[in-house]
mmCIF file of C-alpha atoms in Angstrom:
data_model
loop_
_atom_site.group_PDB
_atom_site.id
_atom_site.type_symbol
_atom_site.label_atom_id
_atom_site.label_comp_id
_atom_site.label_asym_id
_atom_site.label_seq_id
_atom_site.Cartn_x
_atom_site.Cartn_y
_atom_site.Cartn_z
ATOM 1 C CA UNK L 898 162.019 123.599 195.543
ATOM 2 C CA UNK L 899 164.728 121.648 196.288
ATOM 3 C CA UNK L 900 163.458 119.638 199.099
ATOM 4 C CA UNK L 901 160.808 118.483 196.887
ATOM 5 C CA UNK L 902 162.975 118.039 193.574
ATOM 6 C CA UNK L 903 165.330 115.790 196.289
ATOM 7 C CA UNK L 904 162.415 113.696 197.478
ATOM 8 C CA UNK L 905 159.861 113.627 194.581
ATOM 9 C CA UNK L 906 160.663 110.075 193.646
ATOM 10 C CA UNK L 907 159.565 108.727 196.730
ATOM 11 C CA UNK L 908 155.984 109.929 195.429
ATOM 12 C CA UNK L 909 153.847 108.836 192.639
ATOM 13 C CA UNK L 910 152.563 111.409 190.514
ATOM 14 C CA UNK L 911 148.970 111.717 188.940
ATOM 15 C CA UNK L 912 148.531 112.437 185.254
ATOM 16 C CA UNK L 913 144.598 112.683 184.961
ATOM 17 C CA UNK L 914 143.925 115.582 186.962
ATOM 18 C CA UNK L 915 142.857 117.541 184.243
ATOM 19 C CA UNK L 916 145.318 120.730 184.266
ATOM 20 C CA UNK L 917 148.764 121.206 182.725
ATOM 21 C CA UNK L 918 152.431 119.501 183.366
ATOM 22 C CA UNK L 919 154.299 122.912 182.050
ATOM 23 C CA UNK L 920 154.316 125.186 185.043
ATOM 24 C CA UNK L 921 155.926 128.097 183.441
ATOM 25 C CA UNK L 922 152.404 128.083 181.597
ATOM 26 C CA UNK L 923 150.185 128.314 184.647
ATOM 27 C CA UNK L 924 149.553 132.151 185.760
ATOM 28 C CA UNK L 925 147.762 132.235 189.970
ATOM 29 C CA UNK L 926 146.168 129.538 191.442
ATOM 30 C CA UNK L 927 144.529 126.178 189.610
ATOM 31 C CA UNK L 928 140.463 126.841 190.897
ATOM 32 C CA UNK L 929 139.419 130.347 192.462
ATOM 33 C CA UNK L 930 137.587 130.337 195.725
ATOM 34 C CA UNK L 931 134.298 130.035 194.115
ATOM 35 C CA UNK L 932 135.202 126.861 193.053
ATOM 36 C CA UNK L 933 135.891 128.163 189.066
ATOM 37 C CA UNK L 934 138.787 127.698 187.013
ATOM 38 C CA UNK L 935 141.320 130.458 187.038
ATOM 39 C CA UNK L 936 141.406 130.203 183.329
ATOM 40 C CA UNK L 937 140.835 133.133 181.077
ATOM 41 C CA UNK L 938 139.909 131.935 177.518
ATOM 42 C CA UNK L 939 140.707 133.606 174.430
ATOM 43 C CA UNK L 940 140.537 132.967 170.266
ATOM 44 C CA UNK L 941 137.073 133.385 169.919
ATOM 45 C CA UNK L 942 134.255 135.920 169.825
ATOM 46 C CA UNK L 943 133.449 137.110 173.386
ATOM 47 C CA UNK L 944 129.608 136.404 173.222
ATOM 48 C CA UNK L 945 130.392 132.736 171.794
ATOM 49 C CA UNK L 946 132.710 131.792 174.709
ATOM 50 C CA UNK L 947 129.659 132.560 177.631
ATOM 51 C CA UNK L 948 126.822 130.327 178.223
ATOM 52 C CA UNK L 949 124.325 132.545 178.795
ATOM 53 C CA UNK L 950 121.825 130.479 180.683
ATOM 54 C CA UNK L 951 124.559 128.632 182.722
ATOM 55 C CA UNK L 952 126.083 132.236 183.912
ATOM 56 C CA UNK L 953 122.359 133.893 184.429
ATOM 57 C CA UNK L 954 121.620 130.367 186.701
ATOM 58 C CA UNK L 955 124.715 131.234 188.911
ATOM 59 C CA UNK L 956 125.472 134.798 188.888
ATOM 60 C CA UNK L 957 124.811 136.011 192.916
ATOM 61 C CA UNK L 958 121.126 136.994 193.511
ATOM 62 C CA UNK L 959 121.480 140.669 193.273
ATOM 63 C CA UNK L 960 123.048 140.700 189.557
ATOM 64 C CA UNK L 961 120.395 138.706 188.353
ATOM 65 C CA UNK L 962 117.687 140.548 190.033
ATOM 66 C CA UNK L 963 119.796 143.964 188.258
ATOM 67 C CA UNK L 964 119.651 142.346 184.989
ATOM 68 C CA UNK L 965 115.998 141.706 184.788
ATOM 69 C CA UNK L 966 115.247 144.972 186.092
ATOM 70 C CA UNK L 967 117.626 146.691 183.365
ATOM 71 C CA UNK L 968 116.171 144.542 180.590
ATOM 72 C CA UNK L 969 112.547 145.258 181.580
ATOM 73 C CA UNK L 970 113.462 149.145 181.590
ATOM 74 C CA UNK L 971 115.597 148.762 178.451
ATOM 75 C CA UNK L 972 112.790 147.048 176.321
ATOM 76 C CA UNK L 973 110.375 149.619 176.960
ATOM 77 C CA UNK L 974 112.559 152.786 176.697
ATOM 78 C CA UNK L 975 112.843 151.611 173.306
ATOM 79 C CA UNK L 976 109.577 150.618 172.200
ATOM 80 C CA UNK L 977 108.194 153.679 174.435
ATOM 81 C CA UNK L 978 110.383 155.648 171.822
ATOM 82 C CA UNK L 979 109.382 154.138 168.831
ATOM 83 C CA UNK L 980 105.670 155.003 170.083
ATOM 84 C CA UNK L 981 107.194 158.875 171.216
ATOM 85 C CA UNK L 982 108.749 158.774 167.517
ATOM 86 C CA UNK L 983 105.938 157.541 165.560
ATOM 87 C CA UNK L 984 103.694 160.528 167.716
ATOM 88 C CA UNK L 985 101.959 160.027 170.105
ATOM 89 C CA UNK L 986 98.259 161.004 168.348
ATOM 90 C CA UNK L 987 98.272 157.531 167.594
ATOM 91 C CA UNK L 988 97.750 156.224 171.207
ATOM 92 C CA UNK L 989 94.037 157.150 171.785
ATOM 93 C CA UNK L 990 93.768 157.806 175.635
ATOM 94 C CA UNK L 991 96.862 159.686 175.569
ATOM 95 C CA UNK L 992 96.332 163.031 178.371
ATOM 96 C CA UNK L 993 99.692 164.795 178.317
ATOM 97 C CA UNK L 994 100.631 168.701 178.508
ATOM 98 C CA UNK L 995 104.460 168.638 177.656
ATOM 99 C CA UNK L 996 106.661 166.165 176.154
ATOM 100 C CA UNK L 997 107.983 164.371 178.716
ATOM 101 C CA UNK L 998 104.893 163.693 180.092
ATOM 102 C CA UNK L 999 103.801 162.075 176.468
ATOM 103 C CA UNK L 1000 106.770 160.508 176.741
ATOM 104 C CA UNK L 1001 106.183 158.849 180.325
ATOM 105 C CA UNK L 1002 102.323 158.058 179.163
ATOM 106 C CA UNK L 1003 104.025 156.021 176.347
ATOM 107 C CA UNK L 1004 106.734 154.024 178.543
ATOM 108 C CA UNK L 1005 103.762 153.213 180.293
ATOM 109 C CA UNK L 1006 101.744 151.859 177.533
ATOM 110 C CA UNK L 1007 104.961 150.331 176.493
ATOM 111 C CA UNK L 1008 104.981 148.123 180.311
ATOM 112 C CA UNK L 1009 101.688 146.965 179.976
ATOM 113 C CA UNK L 1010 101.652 145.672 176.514
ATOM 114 C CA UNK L 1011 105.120 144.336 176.923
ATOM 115 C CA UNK L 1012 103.658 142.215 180.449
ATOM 116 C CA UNK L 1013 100.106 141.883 178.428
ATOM 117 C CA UNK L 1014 98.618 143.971 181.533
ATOM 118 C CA UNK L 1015 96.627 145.806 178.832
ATOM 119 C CA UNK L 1016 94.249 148.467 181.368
ATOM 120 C CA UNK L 1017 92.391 149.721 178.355
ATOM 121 C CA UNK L 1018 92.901 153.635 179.208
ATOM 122 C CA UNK L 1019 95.385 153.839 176.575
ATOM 123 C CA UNK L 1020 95.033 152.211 172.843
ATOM 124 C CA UNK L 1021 97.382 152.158 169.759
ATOM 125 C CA UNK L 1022 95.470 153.146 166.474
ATOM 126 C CA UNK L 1023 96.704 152.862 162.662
ATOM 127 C CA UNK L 1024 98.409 149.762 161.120
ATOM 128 C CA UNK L 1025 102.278 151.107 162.307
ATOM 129 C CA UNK L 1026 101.459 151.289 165.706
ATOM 130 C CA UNK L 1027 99.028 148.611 166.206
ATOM 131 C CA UNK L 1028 101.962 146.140 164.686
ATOM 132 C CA UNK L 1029 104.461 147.955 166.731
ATOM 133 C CA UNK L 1030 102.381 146.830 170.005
ATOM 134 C CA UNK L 1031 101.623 143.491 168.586
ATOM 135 C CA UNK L 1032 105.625 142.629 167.860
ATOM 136 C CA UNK L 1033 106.151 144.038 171.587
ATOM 137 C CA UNK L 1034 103.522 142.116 173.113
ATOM 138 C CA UNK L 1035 104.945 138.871 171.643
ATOM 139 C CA UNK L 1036 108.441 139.836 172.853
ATOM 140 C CA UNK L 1037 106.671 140.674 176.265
ATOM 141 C CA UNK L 1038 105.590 136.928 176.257
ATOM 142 C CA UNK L 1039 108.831 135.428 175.586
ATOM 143 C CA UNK L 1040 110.799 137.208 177.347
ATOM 144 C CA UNK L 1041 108.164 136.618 180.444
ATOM 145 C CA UNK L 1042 108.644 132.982 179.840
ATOM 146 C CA UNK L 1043 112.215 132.851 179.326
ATOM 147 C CA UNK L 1044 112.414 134.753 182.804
ATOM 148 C CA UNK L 1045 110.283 132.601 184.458
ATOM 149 C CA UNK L 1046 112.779 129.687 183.500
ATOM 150 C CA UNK L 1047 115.408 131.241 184.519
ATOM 151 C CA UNK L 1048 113.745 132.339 188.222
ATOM 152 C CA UNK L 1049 112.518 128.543 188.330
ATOM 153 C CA UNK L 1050 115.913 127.360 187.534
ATOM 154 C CA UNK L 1051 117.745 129.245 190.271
ATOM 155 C CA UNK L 1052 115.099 128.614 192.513
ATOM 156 C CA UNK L 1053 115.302 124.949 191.758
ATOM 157 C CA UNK L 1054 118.872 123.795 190.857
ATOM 158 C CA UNK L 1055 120.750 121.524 193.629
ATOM 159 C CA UNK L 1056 123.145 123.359 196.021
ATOM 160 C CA UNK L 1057 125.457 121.823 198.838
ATOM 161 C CA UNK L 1058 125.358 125.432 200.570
ATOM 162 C CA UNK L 1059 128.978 124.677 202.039
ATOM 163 C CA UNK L 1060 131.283 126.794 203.856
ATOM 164 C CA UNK L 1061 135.027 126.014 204.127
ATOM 165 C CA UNK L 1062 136.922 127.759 206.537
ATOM 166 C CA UNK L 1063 139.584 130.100 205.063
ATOM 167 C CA UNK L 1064 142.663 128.575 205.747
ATOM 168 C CA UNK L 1065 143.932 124.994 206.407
ATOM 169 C CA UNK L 1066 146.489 124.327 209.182
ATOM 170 C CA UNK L 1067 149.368 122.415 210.153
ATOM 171 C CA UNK L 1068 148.194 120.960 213.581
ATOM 172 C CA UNK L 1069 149.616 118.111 216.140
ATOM 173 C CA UNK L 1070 147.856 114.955 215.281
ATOM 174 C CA UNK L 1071 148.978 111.670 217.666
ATOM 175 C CA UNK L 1072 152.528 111.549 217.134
ATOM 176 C CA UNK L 1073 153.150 113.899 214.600
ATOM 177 C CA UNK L 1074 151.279 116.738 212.705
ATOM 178 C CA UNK L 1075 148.320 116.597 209.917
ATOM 179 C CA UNK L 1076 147.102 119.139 207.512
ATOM 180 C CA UNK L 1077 143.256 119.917 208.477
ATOM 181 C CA UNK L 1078 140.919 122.027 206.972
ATOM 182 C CA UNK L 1079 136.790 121.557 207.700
ATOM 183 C CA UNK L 1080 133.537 122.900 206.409
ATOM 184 C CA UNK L 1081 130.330 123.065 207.364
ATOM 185 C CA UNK L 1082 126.521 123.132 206.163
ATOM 186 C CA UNK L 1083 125.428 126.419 206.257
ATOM 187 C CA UNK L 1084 121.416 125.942 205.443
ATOM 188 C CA UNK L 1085 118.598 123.295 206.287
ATOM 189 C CA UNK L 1086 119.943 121.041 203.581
ATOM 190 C CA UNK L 1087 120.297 117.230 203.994
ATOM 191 C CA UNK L 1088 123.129 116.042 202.575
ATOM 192 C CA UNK L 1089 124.200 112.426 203.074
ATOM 193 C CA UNK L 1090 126.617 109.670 201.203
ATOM 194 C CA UNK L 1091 129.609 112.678 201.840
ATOM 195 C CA UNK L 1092 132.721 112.298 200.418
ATOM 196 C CA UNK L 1093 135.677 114.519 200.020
ATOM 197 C CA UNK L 1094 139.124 114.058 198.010
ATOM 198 C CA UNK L 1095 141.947 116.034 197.889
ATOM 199 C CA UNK L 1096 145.122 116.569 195.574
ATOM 200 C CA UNK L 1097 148.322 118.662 196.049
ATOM 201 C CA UNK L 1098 149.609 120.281 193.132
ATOM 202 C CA UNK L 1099 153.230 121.839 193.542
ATOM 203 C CA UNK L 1100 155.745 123.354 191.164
ATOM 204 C CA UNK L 1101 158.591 121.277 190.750
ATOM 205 C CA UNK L 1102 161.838 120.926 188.413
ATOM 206 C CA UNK L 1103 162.179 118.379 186.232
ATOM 207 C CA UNK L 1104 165.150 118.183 183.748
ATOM 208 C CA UNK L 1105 165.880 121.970 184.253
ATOM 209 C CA UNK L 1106 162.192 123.268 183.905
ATOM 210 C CA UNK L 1107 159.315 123.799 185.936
ATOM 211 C CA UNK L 1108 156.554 121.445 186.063
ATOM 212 C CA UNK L 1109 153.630 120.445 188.022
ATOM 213 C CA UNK L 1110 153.136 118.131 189.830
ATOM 214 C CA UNK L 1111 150.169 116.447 191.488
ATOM 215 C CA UNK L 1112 149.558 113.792 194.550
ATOM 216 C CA UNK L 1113 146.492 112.399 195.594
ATOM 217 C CA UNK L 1114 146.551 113.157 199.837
ATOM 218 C CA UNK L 1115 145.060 110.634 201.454
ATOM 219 C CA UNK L 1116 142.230 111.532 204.489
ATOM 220 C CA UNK L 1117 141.714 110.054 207.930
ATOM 221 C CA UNK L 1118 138.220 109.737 207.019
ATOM 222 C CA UNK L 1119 136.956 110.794 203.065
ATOM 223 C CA UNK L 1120 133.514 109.754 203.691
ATOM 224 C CA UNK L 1121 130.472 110.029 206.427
ATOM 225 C CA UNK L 1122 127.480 108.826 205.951
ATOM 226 C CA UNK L 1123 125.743 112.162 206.800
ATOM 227 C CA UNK L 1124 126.978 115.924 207.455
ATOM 228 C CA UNK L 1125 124.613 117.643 209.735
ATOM 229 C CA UNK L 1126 127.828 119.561 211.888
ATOM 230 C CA UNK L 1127 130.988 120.586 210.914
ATOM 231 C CA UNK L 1128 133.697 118.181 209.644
ATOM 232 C CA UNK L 1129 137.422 118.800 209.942
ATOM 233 C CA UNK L 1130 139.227 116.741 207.387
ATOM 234 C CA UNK L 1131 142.651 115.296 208.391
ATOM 235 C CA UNK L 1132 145.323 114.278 206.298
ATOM 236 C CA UNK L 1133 148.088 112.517 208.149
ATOM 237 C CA UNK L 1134 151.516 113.586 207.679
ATOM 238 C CA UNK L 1135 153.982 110.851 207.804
ATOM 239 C CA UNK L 1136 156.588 109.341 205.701
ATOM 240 C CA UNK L 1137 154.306 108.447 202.834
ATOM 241 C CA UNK L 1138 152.900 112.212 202.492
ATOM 242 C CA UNK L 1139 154.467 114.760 200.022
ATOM 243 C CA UNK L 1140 154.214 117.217 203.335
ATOM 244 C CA UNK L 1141 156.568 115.046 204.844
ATOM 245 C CA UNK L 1142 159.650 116.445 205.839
ATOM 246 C CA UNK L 1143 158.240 120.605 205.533
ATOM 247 C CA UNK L 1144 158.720 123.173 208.032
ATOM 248 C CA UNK L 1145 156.986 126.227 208.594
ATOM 249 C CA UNK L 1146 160.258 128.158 206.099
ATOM 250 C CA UNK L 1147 159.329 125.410 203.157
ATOM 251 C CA UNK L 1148 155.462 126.504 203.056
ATOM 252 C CA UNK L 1149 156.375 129.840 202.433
ATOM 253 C CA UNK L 1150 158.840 129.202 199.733
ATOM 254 C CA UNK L 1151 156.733 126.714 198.016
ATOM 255 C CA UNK L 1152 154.535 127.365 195.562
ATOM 256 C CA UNK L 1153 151.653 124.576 196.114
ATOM 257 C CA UNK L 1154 148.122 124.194 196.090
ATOM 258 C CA UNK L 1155 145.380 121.938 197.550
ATOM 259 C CA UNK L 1156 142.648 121.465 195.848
ATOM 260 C CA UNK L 1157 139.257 119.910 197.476
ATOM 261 C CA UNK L 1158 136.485 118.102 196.044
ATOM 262 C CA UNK L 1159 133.516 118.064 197.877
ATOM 263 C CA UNK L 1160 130.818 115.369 196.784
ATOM 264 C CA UNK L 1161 127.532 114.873 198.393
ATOM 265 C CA UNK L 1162 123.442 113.684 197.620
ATOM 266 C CA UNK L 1163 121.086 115.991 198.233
ATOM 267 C CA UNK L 1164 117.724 114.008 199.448
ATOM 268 C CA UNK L 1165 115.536 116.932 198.795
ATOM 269 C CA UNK L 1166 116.341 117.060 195.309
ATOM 270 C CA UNK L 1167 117.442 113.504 194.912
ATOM 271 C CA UNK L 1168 120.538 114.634 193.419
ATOM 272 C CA UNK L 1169 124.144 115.172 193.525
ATOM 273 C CA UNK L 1170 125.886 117.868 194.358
ATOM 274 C CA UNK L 1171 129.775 118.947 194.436
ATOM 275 C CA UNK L 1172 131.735 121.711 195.119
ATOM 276 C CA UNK L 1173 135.065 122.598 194.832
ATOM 277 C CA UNK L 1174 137.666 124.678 196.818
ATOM 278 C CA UNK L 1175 141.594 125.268 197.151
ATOM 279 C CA UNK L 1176 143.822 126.352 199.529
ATOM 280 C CA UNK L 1177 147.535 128.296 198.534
ATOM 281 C CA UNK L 1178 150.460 127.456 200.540
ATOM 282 C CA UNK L 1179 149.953 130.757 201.741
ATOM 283 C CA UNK L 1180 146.562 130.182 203.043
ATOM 284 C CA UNK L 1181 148.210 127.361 205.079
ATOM 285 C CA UNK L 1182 148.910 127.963 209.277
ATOM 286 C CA UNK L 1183 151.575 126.241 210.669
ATOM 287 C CA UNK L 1184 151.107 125.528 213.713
ATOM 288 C CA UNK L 1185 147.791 126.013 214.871
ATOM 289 C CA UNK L 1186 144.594 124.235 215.521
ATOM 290 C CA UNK L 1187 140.939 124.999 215.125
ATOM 291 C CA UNK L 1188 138.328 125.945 218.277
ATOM 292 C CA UNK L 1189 135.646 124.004 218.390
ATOM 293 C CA UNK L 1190 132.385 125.415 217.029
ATOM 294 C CA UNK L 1191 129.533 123.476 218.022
ATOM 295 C CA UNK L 1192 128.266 122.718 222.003
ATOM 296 C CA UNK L 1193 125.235 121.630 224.037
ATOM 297 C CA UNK L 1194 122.155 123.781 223.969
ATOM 298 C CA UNK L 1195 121.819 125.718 227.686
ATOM 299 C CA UNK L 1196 118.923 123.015 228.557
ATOM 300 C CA UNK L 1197 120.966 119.941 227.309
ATOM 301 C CA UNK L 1198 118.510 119.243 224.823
ATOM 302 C CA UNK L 1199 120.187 120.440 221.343
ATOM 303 C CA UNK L 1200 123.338 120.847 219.908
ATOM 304 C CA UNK L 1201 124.111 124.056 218.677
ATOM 305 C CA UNK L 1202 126.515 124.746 215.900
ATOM 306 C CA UNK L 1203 128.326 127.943 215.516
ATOM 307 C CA UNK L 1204 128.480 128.837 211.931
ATOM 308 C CA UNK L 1205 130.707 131.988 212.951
ATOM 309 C CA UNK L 1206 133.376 129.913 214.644
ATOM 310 C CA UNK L 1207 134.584 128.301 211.604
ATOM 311 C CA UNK L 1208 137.274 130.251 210.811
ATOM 312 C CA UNK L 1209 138.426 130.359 214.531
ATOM 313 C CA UNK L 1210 141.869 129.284 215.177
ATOM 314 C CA UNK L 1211 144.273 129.114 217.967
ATOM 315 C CA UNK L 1212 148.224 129.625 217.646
ATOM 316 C CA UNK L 1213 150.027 126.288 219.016
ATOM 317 C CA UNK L 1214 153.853 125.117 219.307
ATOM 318 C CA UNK L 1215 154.419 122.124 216.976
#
């Protein structure tokens, strides 16, 4: 801390990065790896803090897939007992020697009013049940629709589908060293107008307490006018960079944090996309530099990218 307490006036800070001066507040990291705020919020209702269809459009496939399933079972265990409840007599078509097999016969009836299949072998009779099958047949539609929306919105919604390689290094660059990390498009996406921005946020002391403190780093090169391979961004170390002056000792006693900013246009979608990322001290290498993951094709006719080679690194003297 004291390296950076002696030189921090060298450095302009930045105000408008949107999280907090008062370190001692701060508990982990500023953004997860997903991209996320570590931020855990509290004073209100649980179910009034969640956005239901933002976390249902970006919840992994497999949860979402889980949660329609469970809903769709849910739904008509519970109509399937009202039916069971109300007795089954009044579901003509109903063929059923013990209870559970009424009881199945009627979860059945329950799925195909509830998706409108309606085979005809089973029928609700009397006013109770008939309504009972009418109020679940609405709630079938909805809930069809609202599913629908949801599948359509996943399906649709604008992703940059980028991969960042897990930690950033401390590598030789011309006549001194750089801080690199790179990503890479993972999918048959075209992404173009690519631009990337960085800022450092360290703890730092400031008239006897902690605060934060955050630098815009300057890049070698912020923006490319397409990303089709991967792209190892390079911020120069020299006398104008808070890294300046840091040996491998000061990255592990420092409690820092990069965080990236990835902005690109999607040309499928005609849209924007961003995505963001950070990197720990921790997470840093010194002295190392990344392997190169993409090569000509065997008949000299592609080039071939290695999407498992971006986390491949090689250990260097600096």
């Amino acid at each position: 801390m004291g390296l950076i307490h002696r030189r921090k006036t060298k450095f302009k800070s930045e105000d408008n990065t949107g999280f907090g001066t008062n370190a001692s507040s701060y508990g982990g990291r500023f953004l997860n790896k997903d991209g996320s705020a570590n931020i855990e919020k509290r004073g209100i209702p649980f179910f009034e803090q969640i956005s239901w269809f933002h976390s249902l459009l970006r919840i992994p496939r497999w949860k979402f897939q889980l949660i329609i399933l469970s809903v769709f079972v849910a739904v008509n265990l519970v109509f399937a007992s009202l039916y069971y409840l109300l007795g089954v007599e009044h579901l003509s078509g109903i063929v059923a020697n013990t209870e559970i097999e009424k009881f199945g016969q009627a979860f059945f009836f329950s799925a195909q009013t509830f998706t409108t299949v309606g085979y005809g072998h089973i029928s609700p009779k009397g006013f109770l049940v008939s309504s009972i099958a009418a109020v679940e047949a609405l709630s079938g539609l909805l809930g069809l629709a609202l599913a629908t929306g949801l599948l359509y919105g996943r399906f649709s919604k604008p992703r940059a589908y980028i991969k960042f390689s897990e930690n950033a290094l401390i590598a030789p660059y011309k006549d001194g060293t750089a801080f690199m990390f790179r990503l890479t498009p993972y999918k048959n996406t075209n992404l173009s107008d690519t631009e990337v921005k960085l800022t450092l946020g360290m703890v730092d002391e400031e008239n006897g307490a902690k605060v934060n403190k955050f630098y815009n780093l300057d890049l070698e090169i912020s923006k490319i006018n397409a990303l089709s391979l991967s792209w190892t961004l390079v911020h120069n170390i020299t006398e104008e960079s808070p890294f300046y002056g840091l040996n491998e000792e000061d990255y592990k006693k420092i409690k820092g944090e990069i965080l990236v900013y990835f902005h690109a246009f999607d040309e499928m979608f005609s849209a924007n996309v961003l995505v963001r990322n950070s990197y720990l001290f921790d997470e840093i290498v010194y002295g190392a530099k990344f392997i190169p993951m993409f090569d000509m094709s065997t008949d000299k006719t592609k080039t071939v990218l290695h999407i498992d080679k971006l986390n491949l690194f090689e250990k260097i003297q600096i």
